[in-house]
Coordinates of C-alpha atoms in Angstrom, one line a residue:
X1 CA 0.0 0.0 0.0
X2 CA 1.4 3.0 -1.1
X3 CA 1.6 6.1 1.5
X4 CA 0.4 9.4 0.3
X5 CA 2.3 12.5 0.6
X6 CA 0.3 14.1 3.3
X7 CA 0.5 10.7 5.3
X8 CA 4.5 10.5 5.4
X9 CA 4.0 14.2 6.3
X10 CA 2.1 13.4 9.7
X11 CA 4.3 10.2 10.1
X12 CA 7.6 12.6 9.9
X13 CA 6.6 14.9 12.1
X14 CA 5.0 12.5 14.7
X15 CA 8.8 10.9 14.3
X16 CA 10.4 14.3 14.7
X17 CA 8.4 15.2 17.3
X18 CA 9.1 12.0 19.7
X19 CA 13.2 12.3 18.9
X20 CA 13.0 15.8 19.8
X21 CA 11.2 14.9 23.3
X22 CA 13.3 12.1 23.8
X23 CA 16.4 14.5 23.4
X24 CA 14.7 17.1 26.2
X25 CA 14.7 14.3 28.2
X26 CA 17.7 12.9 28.0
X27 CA 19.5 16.9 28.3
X28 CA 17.6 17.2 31.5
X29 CA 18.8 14.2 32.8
X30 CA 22.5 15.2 32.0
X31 CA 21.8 18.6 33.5
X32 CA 20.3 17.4 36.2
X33 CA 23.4 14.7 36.7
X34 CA 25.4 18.1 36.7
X35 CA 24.0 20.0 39.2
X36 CA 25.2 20.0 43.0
X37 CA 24.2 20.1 46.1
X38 CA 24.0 24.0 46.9
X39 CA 21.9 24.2 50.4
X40 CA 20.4 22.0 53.3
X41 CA 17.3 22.9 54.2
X42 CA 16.0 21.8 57.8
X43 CA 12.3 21.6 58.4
X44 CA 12.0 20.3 61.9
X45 CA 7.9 20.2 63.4
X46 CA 8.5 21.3 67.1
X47 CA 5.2 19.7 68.5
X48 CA 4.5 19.8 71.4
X49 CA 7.1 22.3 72.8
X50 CA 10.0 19.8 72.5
X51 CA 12.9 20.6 71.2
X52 CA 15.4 18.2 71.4
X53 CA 17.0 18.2 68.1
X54 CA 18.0 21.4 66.1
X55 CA 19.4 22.1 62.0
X56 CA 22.6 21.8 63.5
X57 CA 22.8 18.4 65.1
X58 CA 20.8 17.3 61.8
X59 CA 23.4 18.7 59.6
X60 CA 26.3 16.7 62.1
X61 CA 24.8 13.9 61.8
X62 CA 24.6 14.1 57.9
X63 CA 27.9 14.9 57.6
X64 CA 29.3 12.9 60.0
X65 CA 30.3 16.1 61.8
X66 CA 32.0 17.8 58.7
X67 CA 33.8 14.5 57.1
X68 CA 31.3 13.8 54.9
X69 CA 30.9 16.7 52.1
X70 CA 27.2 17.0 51.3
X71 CA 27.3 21.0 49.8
X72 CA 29.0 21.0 46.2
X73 CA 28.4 17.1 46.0
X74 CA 26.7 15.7 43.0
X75 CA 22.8 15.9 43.3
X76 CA 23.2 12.6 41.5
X77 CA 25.3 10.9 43.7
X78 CA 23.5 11.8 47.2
X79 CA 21.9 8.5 48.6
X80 CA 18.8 9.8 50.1
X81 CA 18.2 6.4 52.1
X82 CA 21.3 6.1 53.4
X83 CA 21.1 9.7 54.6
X84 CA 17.1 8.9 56.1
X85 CA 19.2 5.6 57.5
X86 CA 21.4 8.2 59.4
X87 CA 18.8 10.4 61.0
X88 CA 16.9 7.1 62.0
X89 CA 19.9 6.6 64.2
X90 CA 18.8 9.1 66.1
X91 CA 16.2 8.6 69.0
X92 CA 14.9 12.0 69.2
X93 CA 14.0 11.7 65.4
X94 CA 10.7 9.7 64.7
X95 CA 10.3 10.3 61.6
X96 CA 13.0 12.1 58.3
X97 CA 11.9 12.9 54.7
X98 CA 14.9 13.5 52.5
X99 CA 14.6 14.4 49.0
X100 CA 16.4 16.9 46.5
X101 CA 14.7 19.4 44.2
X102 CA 15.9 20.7 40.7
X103 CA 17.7 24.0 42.4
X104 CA 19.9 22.0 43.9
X105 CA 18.7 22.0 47.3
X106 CA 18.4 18.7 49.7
X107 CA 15.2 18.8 51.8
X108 CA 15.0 17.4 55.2
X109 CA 11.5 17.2 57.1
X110 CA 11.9 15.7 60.4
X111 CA 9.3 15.0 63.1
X112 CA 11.1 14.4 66.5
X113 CA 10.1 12.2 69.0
X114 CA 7.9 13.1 72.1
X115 CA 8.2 12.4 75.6
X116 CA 5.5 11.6 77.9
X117 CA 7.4 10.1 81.3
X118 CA 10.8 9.8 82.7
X119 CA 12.7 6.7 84.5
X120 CA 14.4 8.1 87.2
X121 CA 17.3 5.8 88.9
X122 CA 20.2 5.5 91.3
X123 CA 22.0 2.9 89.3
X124 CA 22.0 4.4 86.0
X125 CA 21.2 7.6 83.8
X126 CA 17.6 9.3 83.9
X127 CA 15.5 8.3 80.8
X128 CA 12.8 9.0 78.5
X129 CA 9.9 7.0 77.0
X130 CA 8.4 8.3 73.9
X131 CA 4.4 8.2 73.3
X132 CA 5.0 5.0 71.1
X133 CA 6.5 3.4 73.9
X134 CA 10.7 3.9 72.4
X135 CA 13.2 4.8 75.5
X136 CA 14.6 7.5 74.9
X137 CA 18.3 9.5 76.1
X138 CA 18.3 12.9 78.2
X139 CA 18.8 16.1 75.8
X140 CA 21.4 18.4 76.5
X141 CA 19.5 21.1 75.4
X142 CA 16.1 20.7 76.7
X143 CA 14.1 19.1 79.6
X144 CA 10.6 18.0 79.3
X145 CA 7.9 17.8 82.0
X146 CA 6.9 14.7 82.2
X147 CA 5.6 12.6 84.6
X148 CA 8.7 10.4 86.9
X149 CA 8.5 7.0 87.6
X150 CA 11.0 5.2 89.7
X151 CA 11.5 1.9 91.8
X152 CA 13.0 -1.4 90.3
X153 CA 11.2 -0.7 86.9
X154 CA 13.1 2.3 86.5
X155 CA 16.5 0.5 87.3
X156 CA 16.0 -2.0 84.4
X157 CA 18.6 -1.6 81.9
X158 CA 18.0 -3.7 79.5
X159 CA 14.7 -1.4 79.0
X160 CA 14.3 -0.5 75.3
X161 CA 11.3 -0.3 74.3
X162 CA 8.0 -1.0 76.1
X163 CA 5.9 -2.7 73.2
X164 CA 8.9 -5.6 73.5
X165 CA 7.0 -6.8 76.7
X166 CA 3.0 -7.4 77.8
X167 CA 3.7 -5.3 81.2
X168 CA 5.7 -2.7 79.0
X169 CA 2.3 -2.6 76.6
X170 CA 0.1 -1.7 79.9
X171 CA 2.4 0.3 81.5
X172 CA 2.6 2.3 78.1
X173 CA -1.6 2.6 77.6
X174 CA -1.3 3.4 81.1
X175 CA 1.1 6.6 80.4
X176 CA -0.8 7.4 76.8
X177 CA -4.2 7.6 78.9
X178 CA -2.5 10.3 81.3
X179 CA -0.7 12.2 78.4
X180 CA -4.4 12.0 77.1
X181 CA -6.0 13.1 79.9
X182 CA -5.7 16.8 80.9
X183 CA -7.1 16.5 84.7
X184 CA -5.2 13.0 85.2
X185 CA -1.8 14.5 83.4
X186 CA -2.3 17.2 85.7
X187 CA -2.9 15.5 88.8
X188 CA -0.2 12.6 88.2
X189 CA 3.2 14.0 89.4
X190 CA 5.3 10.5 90.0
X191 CA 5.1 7.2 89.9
X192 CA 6.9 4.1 91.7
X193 CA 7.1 0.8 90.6
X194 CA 8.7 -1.8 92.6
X195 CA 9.8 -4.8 91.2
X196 CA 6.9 -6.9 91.0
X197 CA 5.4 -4.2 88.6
X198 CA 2.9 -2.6 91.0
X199 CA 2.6 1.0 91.0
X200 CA 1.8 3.4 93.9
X201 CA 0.6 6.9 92.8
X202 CA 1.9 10.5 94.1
X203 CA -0.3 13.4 92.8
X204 CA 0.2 17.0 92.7
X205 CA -2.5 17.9 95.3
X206 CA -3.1 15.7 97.4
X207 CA -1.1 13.8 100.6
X208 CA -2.5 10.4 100.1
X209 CA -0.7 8.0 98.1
X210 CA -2.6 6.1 95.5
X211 CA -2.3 2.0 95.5
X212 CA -2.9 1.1 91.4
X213 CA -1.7 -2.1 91.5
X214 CA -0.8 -3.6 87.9
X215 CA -1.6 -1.1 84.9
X216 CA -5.0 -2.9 84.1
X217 CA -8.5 -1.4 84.0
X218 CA -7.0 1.8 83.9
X219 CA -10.4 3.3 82.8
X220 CA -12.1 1.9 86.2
X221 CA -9.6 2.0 88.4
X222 CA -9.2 6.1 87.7
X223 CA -13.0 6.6 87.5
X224 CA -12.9 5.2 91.2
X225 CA -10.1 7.7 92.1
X226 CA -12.1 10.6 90.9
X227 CA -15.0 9.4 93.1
X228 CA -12.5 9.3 96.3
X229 CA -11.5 12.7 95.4
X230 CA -15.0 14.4 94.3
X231 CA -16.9 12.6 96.9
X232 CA -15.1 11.0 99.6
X233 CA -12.5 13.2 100.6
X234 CA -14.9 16.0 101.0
X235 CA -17.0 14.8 103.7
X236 CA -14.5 12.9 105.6
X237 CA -11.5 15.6 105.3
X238 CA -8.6 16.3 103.1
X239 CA -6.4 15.2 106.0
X240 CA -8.2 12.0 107.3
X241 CA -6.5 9.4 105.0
X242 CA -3.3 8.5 103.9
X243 CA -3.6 6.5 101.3
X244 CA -6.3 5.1 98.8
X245 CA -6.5 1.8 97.1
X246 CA -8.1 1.3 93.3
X247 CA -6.3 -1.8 92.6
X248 CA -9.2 -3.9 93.6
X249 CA -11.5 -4.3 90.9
X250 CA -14.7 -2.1 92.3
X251 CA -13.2 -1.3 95.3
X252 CA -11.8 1.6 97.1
X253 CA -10.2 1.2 100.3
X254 CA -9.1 4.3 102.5
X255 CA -6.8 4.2 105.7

């Protein structure tokens, strides 16, 4: 079948058209290979009032405190998951987004972790423990107010991480129901748990010390302590007990 003239026209210049886009692309690409690195940019989401991290420390740890040359390197040959790999490192950072634009920049998003208790021991450094349950170093830079927990739990330290164990798991919905809370994460100053996991209470207003056995029925066991504290404690006296127990299920026991 013969092709007429007006046919080999379109066909040519569909041809033409395709080599020519083809050839954008593959310039681009070769620019692109070209370009450097000419900036960091450091976006770091300070929820929460915790700042624990700053550009600087992300930049340190990118460069491997200057030896590594990230600025004037190849856009090309940056590793962007190695470089997520490094921040990940980092226990104040939850969460890194690296990526590099056309301008030559290398974006960095980071979300940090947050805090919502501190181990305090004799035996061994203070710690955090993140909302997701991570353990977490002390900051230089910043301190968080938190609520303390000490006793034989806090002296643990092999503790890493509390989803790694069922009592770490309650302990953690526990501490995520009082960071939820605003009247509990008010009220709840400290928190001691000896070595059999029970915890005894120490609020902010209050002299009496609260027994809450294991961290189960936490829902329950803290409607019954608003009940000692709405109803019981005004008509027998701030002053007439020293301690309340919750960690009987439907009970609450003063002396």
């Amino acid at each position: 079948m013969r092709l007429s003239k007006g046919k080999i026209w379109k066909i040519s210049k569909t041809t033409l058209l395709v080599a020519l886009l083809f050839g954008s692309i593959g310039f681009v690409e070769k620019q692109y290979q070209r370009r450097t690195c000419t900036s960091i940019e450091v976006s770091i989401a300070n929820q929460f009032e915790n700042y624990f991290i700053n550009e600087g420390d992300v930049i340190e740890i990118i460069t491997d405190r200057g030896e590594n040359r990230i600025i004037g390197a190849s856009l090309d040959a940056l590793d962007l998951k190695f470089i997520e790999q490094q921040l990940y490192a980092n226990k104040f950072i939850k969460r890194a987004e690296v990526f590099k634009d056309l301008s030559g920049h290398l974006m960095i998003n980071i979300d940090q972790s947050r805090p919502i208790a501190r181990l305090m021991s004799d035996k061994m450094s203070d710690r955090y423990i993140s909302n997701i349950g991570e353990v977490l170093p002390l900051s230089r830079r910043y301190t968080a107010r938190v609520v303390l927990i000490d006793g034989a739990y806090a002296d643990n330290p092999k503790l890493y991480d509390l989803g790694a164990s069922d009592y770490g798991r309650q302990l953690l919905e526990l501490l995520q129901f009082l960071e939820g809370d605003k009247f509990w994460k008010a009220q709840v100053a400290q928190m001691h748990i000896d070595k059999k996991g029970n915890i005894r209470i120490f609020t902010q207003v209050s002299k009496q010390v609260v027994d809450f056995g294991k961290p189960v029925d936490i829902v329950e066991k803290f409607r019954n302590l608003k009940i000692f504290y709405k109803e019981i404690l005004p008509s027998k006296g701030w002053n007439s007990y020293e301690s309340v127990s919750v960690k009987f299920k439907n009970q609450i026991v003063c002396e």
